[in-house]
PDB file of C-alpha atoms and ligand atoms in Angstrom:
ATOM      1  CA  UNK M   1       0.000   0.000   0.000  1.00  0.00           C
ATOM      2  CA  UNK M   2       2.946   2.453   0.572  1.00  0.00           C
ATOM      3  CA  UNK M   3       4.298   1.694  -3.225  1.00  0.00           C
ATOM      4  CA  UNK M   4       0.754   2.560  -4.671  1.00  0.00           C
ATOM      5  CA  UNK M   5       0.248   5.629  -2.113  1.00  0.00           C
ATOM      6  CA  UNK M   6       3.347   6.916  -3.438  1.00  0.00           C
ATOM      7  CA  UNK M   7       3.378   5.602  -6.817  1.00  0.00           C
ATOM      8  CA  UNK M   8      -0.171   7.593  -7.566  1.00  0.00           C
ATOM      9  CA  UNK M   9       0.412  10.944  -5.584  1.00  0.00           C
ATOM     10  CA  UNK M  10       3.959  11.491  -7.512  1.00  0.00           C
ATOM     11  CA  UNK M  11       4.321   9.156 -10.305  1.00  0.00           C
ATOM     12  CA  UNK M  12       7.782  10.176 -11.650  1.00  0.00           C
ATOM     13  CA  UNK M  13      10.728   7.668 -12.355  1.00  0.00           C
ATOM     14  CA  UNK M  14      12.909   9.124  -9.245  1.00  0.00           C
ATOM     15  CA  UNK M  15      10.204   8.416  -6.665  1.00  0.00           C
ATOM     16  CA  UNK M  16       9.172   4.853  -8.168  1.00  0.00           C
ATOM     17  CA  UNK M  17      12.984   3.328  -7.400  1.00  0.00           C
ATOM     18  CA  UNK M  18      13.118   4.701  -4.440  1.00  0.00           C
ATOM     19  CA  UNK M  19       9.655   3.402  -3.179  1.00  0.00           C
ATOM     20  CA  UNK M  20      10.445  -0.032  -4.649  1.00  0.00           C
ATOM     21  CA  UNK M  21      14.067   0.302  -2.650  1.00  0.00           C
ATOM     22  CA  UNK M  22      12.188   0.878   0.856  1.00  0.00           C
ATOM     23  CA  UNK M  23      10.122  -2.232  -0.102  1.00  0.00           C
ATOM     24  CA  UNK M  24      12.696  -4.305  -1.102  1.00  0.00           C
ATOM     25  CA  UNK M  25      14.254  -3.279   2.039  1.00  0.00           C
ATOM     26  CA  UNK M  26      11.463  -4.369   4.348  1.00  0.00           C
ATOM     27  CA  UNK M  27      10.874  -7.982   2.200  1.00  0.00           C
ATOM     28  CA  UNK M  28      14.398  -8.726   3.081  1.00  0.00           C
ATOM     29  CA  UNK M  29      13.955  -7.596   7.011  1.00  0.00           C
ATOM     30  CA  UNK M  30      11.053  -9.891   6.967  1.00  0.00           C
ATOM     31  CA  UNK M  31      12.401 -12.821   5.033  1.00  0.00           C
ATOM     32  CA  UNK M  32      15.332 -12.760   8.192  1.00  0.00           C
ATOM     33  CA  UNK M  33      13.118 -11.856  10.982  1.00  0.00           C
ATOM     34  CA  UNK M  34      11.003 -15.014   9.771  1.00  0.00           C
ATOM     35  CA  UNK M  35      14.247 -16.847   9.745  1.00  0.00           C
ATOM     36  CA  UNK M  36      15.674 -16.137  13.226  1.00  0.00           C
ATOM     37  CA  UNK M  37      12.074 -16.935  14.327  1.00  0.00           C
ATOM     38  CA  UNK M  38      12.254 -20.238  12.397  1.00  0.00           C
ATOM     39  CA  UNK M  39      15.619 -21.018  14.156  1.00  0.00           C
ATOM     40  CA  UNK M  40      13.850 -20.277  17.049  1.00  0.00           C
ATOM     41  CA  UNK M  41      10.740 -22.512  16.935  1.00  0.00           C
ATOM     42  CA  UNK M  42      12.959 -25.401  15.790  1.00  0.00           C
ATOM     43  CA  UNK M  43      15.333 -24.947  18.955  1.00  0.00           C
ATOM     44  CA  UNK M  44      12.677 -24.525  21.182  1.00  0.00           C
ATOM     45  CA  UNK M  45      10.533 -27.630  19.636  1.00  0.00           C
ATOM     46  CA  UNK M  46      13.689 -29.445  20.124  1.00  0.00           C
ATOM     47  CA  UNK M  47      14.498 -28.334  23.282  1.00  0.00           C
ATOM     48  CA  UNK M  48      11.275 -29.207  25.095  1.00  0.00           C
ATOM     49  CA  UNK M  49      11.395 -33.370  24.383  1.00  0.00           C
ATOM     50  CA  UNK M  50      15.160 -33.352  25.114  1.00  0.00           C
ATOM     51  CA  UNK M  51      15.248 -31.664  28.446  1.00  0.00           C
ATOM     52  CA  UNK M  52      12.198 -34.058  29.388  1.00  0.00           C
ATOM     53  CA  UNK M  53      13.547 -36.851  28.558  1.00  0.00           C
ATOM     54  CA  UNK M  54      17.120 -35.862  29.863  1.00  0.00           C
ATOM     55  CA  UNK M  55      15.001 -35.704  33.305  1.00  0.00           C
ATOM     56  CA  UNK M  56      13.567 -39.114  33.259  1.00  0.00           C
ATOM     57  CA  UNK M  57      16.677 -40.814  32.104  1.00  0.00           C
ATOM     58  CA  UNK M  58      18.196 -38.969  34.941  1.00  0.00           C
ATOM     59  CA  UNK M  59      15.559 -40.632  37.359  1.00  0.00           C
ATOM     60  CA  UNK M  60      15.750 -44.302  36.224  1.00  0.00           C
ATOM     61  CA  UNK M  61      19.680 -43.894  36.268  1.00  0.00           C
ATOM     62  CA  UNK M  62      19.863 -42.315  39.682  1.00  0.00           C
ATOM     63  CA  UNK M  63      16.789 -44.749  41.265  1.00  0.00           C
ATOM     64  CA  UNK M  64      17.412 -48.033  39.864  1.00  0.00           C
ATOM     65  CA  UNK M  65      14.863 -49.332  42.475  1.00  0.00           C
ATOM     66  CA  UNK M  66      11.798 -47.925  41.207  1.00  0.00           C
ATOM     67  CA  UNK M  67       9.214 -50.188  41.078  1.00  0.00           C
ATOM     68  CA  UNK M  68       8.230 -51.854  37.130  1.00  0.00           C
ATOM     69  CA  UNK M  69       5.428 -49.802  36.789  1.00  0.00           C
ATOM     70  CA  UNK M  70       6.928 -46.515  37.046  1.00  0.00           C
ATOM     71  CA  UNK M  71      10.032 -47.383  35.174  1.00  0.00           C
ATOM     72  CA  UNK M  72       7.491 -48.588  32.307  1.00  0.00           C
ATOM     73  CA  UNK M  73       5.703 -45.302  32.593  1.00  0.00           C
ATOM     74  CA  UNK M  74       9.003 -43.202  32.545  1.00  0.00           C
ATOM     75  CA  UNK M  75      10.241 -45.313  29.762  1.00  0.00           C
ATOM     76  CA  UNK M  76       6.656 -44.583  27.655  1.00  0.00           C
ATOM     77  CA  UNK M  77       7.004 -40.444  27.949  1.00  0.00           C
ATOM     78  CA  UNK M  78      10.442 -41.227  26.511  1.00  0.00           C
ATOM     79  CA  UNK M  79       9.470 -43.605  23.698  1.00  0.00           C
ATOM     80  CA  UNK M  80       6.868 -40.770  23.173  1.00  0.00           C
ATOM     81  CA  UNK M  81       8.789 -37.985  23.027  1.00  0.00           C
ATOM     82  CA  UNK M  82      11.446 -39.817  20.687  1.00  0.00           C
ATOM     83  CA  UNK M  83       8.524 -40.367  18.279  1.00  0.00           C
ATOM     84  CA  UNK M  84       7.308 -36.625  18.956  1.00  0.00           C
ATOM     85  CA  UNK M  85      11.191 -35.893  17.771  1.00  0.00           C
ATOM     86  CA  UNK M  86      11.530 -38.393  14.484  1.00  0.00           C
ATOM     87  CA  UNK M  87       8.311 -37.019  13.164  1.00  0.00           C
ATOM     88  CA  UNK M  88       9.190 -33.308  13.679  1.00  0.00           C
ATOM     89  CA  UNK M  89      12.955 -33.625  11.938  1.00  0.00           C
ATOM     90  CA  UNK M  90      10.974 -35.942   9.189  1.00  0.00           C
ATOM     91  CA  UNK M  91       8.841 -33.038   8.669  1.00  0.00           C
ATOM     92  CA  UNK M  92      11.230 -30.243   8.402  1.00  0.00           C
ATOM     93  CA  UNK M  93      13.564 -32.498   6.592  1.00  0.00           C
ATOM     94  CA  UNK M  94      10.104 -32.699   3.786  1.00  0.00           C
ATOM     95  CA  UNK M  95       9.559 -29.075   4.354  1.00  0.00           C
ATOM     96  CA  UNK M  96      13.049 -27.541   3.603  1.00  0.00           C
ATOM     97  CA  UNK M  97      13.878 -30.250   0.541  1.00  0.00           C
ATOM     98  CA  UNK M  98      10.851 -28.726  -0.757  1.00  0.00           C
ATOM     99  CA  UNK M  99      11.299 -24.826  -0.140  1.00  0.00           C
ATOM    100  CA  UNK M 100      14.730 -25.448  -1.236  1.00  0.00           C
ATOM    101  CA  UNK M 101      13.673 -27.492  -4.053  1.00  0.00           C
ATOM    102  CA  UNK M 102      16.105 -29.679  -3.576  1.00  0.00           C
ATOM    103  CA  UNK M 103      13.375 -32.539  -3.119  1.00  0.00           C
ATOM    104  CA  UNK M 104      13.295 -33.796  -6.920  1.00  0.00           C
ATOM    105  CA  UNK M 105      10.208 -33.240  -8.623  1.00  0.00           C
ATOM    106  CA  UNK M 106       8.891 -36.426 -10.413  1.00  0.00           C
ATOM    107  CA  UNK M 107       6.568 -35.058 -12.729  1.00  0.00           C
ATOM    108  CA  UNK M 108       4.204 -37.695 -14.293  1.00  0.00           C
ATOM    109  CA  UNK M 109       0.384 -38.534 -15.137  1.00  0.00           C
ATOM    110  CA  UNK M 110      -1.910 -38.391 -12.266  1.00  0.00           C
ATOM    111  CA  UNK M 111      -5.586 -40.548 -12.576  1.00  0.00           C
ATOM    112  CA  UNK M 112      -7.522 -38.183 -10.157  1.00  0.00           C
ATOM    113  CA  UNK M 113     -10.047 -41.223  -9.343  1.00  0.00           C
ATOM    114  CA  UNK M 114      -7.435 -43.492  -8.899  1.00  0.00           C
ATOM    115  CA  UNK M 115      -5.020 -40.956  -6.673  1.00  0.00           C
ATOM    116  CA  UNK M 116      -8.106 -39.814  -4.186  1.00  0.00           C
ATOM    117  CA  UNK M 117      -9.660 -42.920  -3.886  1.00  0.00           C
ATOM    118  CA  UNK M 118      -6.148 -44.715  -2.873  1.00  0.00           C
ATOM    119  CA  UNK M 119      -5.796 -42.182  -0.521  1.00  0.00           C
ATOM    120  CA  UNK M 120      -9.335 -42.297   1.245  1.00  0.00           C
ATOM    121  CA  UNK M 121      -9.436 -46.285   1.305  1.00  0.00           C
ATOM    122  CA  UNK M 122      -5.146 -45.718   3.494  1.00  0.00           C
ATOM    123  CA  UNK M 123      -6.997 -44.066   6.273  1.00  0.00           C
ATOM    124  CA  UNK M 124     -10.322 -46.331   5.947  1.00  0.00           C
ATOM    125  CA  UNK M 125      -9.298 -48.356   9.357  1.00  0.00           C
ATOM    126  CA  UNK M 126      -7.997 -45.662  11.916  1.00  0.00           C
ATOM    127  CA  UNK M 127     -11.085 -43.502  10.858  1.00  0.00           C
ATOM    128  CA  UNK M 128     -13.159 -46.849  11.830  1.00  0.00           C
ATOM    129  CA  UNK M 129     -11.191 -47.371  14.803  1.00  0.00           C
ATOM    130  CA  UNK M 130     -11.498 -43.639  15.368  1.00  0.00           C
ATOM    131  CA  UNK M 131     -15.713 -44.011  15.175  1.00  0.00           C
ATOM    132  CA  UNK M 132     -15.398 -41.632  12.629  1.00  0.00           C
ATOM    133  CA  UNK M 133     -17.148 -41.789   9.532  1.00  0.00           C
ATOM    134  CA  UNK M 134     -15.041 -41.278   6.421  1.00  0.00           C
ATOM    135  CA  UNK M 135     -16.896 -40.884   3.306  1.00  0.00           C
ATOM    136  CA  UNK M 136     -16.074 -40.624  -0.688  1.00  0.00           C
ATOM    137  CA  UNK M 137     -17.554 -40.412  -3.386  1.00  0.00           C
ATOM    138  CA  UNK M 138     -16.933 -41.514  -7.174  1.00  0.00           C
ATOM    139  CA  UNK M 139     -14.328 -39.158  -8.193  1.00  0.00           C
ATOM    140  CA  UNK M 140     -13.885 -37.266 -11.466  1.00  0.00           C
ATOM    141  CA  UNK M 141     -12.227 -39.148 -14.267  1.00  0.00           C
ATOM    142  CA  UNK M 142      -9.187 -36.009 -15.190  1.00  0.00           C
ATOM    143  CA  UNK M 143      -5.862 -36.246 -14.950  1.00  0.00           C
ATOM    144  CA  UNK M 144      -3.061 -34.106 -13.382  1.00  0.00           C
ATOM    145  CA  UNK M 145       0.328 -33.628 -14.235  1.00  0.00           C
ATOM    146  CA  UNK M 146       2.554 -34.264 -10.514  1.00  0.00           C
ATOM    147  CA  UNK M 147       4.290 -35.707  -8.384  1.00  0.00           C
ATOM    148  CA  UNK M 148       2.792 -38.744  -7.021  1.00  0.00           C
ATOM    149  CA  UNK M 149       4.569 -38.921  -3.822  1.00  0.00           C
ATOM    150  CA  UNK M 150       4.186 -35.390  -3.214  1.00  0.00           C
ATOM    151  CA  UNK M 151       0.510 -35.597  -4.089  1.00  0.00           C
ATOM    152  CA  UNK M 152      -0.077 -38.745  -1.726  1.00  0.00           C
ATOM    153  CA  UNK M 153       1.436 -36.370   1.153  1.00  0.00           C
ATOM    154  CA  UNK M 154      -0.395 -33.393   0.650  1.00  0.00           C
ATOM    155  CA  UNK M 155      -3.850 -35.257   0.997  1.00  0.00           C
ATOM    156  CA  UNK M 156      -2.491 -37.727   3.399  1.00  0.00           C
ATOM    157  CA  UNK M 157      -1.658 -34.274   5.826  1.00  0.00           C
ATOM    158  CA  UNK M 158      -5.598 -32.968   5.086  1.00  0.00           C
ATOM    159  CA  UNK M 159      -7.012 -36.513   6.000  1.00  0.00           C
ATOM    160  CA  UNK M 160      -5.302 -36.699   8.979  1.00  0.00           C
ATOM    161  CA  UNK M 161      -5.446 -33.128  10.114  1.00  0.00           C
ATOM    162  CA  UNK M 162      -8.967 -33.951   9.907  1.00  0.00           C
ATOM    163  CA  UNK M 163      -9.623 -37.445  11.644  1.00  0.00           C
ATOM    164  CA  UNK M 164      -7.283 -35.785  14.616  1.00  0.00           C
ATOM    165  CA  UNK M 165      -9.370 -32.944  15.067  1.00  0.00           C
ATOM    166  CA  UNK M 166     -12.944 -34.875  15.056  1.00  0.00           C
ATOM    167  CA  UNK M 167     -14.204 -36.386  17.690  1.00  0.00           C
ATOM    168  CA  UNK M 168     -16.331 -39.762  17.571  1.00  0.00           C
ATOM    169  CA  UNK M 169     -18.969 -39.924  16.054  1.00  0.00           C
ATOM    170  CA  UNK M 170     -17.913 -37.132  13.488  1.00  0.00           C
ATOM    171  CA  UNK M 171     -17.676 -37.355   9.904  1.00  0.00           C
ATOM    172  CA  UNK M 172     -14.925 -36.454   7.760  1.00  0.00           C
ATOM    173  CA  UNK M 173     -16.021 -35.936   3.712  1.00  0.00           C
ATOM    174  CA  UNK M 174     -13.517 -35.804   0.384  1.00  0.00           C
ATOM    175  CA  UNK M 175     -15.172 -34.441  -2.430  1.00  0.00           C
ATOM    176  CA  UNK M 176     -13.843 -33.393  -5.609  1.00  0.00           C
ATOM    177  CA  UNK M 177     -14.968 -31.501  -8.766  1.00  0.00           C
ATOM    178  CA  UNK M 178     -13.405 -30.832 -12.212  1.00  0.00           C
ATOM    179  CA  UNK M 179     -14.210 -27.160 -13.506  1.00  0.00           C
ATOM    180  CA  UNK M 180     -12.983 -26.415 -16.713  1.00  0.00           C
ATOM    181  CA  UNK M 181      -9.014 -26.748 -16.736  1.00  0.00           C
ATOM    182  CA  UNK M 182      -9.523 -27.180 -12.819  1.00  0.00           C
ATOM    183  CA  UNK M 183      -9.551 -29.818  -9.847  1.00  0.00           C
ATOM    184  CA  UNK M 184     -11.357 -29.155  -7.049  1.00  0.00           C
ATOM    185  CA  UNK M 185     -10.547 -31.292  -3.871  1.00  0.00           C
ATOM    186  CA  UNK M 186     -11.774 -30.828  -0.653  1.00  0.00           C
ATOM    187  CA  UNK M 187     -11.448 -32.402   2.796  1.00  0.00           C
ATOM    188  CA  UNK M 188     -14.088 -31.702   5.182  1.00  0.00           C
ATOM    189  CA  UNK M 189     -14.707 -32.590   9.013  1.00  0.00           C
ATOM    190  CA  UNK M 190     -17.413 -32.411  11.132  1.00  0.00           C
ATOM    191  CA  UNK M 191     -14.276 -31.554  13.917  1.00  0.00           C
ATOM    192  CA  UNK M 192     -13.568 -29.143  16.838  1.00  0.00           C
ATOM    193  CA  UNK M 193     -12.602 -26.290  14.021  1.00  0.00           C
ATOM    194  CA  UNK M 194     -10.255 -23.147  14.414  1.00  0.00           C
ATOM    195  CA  UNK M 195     -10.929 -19.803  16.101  1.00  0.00           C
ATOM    196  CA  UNK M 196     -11.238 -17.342  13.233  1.00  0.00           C
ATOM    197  CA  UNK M 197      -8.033 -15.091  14.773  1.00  0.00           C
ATOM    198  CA  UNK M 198      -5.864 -17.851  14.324  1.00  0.00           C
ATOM    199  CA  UNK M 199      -7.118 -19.060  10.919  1.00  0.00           C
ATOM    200  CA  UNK M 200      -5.011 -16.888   8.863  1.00  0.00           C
ATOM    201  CA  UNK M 201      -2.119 -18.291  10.034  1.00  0.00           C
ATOM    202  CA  UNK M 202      -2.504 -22.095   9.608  1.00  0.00           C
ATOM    203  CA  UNK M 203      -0.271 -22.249   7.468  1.00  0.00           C
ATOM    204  CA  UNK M 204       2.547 -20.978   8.819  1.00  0.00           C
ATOM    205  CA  UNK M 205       5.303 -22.526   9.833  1.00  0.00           C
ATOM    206  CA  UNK M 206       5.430 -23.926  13.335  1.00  0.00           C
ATOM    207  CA  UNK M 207       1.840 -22.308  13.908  1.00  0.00           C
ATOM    208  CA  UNK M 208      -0.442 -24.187  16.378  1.00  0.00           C
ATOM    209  CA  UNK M 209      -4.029 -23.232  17.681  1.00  0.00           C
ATOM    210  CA  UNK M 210      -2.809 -23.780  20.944  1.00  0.00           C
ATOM    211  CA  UNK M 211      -0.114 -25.499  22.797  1.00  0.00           C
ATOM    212  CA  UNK M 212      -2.130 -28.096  24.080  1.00  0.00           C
ATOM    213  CA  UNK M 213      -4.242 -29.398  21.501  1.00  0.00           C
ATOM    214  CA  UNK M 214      -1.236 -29.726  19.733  1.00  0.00           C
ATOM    215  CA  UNK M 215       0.494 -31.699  22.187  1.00  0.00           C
ATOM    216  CA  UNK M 216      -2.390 -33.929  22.849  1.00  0.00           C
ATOM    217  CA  UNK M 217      -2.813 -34.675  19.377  1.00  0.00           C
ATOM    218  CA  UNK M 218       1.002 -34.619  18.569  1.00  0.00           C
ATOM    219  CA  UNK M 219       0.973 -32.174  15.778  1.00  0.00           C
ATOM    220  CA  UNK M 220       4.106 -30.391  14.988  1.00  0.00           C
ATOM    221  CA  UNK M 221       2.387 -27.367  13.090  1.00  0.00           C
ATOM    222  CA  UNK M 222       4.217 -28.462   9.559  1.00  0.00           C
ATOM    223  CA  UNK M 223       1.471 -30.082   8.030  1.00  0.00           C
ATOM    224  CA  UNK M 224      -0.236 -27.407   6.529  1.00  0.00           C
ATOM    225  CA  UNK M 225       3.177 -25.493   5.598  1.00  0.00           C
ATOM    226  CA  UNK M 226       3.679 -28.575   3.991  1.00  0.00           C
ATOM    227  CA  UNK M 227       0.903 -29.298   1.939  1.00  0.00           C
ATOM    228  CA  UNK M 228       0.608 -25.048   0.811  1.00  0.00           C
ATOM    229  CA  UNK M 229       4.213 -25.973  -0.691  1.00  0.00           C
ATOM    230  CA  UNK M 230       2.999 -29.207  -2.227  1.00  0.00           C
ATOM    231  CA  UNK M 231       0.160 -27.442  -3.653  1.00  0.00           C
ATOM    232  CA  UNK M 232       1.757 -24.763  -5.219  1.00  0.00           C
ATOM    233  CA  UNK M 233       4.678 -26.007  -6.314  1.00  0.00           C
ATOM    234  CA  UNK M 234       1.849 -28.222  -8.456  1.00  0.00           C
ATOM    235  CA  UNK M 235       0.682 -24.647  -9.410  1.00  0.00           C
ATOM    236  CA  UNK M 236      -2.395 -24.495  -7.401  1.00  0.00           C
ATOM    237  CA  UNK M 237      -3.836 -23.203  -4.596  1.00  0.00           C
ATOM    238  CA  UNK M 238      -5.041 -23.785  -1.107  1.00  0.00           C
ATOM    239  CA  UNK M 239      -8.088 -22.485   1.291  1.00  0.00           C
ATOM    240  CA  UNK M 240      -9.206 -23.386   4.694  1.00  0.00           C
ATOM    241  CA  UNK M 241     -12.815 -22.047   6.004  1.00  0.00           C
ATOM    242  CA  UNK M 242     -13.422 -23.195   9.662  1.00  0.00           C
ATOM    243  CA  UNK M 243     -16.189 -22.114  12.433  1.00  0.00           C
ATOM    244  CA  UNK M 244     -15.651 -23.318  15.669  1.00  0.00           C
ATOM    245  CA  UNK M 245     -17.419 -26.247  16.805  1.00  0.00           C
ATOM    246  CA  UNK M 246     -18.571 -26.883  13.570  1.00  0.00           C
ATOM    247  CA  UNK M 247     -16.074 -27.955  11.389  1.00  0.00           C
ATOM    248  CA  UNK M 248     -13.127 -27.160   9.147  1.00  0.00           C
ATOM    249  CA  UNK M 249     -13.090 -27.611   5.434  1.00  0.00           C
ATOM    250  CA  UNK M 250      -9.776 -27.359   3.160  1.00  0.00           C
ATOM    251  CA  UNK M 251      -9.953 -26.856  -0.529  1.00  0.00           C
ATOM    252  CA  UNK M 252      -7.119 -27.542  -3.173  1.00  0.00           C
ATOM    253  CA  UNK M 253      -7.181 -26.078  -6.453  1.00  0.00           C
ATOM    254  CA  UNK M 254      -4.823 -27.587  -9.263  1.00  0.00           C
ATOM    255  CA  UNK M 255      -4.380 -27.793 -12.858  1.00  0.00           C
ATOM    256  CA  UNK M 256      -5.800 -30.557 -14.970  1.00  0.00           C
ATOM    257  CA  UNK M 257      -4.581 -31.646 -18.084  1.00  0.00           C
ATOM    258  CA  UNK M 258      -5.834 -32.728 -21.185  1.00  0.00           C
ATOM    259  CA  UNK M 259      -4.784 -36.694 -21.948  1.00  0.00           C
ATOM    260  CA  UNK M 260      -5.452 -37.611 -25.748  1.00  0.00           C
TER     261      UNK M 260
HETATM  262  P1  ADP I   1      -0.216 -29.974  13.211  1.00  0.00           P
HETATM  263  O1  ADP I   1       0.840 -30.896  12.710  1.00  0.00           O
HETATM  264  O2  ADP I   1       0.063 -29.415  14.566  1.00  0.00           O
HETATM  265  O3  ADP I   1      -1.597 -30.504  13.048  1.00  0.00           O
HETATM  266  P2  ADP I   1      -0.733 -28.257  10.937  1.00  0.00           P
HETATM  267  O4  ADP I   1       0.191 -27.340  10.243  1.00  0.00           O
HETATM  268  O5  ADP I   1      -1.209 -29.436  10.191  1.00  0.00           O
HETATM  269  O6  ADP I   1      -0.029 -28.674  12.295  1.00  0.00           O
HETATM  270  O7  ADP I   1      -1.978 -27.420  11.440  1.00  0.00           O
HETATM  271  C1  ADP I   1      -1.783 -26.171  12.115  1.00  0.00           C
HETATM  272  C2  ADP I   1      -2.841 -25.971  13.193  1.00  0.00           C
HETATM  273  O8  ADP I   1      -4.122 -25.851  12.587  1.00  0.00           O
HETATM  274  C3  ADP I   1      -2.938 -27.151  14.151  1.00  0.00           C
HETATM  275  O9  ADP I   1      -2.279 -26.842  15.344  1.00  0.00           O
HETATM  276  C4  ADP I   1      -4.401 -27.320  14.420  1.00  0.00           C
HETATM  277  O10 ADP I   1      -4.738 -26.745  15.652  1.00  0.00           O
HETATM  278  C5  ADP I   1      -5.094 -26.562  13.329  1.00  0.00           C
HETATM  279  N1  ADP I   1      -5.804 -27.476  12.394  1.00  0.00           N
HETATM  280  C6  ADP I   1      -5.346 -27.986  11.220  1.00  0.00           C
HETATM  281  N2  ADP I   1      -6.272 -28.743  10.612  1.00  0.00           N
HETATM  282  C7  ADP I   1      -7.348 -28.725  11.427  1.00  0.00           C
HETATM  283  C8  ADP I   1      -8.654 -29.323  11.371  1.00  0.00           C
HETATM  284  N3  ADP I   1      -9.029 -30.101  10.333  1.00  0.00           N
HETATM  285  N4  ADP I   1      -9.506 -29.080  12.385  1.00  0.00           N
HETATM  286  C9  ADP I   1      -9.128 -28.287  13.434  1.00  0.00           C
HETATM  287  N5  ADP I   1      -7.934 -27.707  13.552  1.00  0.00           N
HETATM  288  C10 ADP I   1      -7.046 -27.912  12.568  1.00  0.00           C
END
């Protein structure tokens, strides 16, 4: 807004560089203030499952009489946070081969029906298990051009976002549509939903509703960072409308292509 303030009110050559400068200036203080705060999250997240487990490993060394079933109980927070610790470096591992594009991009023919429906019938037991009722539908017969693996992970992060956030008896719904040179998909959940102040920011980085839904449900606030990257680096786009209480629904846009 201060580029087109200026830009209109003065207009000459002079004044447009050195408008664009100050931006310029400001993109790059925010590209490094989101990377110190980056480093930051990624210590911290760390941080918290090492020092705890550093503590109970502490206790079971120092107290070698401690009766089984605390020594089983210690032992389980540590397996725990270990797992808490694999899945967060697997994610950031995903998440920066990705930004970075180093993660190869294996472009090849996607069949829609084939690719949705694979990915609804993976998740078919926990949501039973879960007493949550997953439903699909018959899906469009298009194709996309992608990554299969990458595909696979974006919807596998939207499925599962959504079985952990719905309780029992709730239903979680993948629907798609083709419009024109467009695939719609979208994964909705009858689920606890996100407070609208927080909803711009889903998919940030490291961003969590609150600390402890998150570490009930052992999210590590990647997934949706992850599947925005997924999604546009298919050139597409993602959406996420959510009321409280209600439910949360997350839409994908991509390109289709045309097979002859
Ligand atoms: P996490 O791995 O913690 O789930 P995500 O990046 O996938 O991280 O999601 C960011 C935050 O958005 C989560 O902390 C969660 O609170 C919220 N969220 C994501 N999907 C849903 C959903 N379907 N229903 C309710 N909350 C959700």
């Amino acid at each position: 807004s201060l580029f087109n303030v200026h830009v209109t009110k003065i207009g000459t050559r002079q004044v447009q560089g050195y408008v664009a400068l100050v931006r310029d200036v400001t993109e790059q203080e925010k590209l490094q203030a989101a990377r110190r705060d980056f480093v930051a999250n990624v210590s911290h997240e760390l941080k918290t499952p090492l020092t705890s487990m550093k503590s109970y490993i502490e206790v079971l060394q120092e107290y070698p009489d401690t009766d089984e079933e605390t020594r089983k109980r210690f032992l389980s927070v540590i397996q725990n946070e270990t797992e808490r610790m694999v899945r967060l470096t697997q994610d950031l591992l995903q998440l920066s081969g990705l930004e970075t594009r180093q993660e190869p991009f294996r472009a090849g023919l996607i069949n829609v029906s084939e690719w949705l429906s694979t990915a609804v019938n993976r998740f078919n037991l926990s949501a039973k298990q879960q007493g949550v009722t997953l439903v699909s539908e018959p899906y469009p017969t298009v194709s996309l051009r992608g990554d299969r693996d990458m595909l696979d992970r974006l919807v596998d992060n939207l499925i599962s976002n959504a079985l952990k956030y719905t309780a029992r008896e709730g239903v979680v719904r993948i629907t798609a549509a083709a419009e024109s040179d467009q695939l719609l998909v979208s994964v909705q959940d009858s689920g606890i939903g996100i407070p609208a102040e927080d909803l711009p920011h889903v998919f940030e980085r490291f961003y969590t509703v609150d600390k402890a839904r998150t570490r009930k449900f052992g999210g590590t606030g990647l997934g949706l960072a992850i599947a925005r990257e997924i999604t546009e680096r298919h050139g597409g786009r993602i959406a996420i409308l959510s009321e409280l209480n209600e439910g949360t629904t997350v839409t994908v846009s991509l390109p289709t292509v045309e097979v002859r």
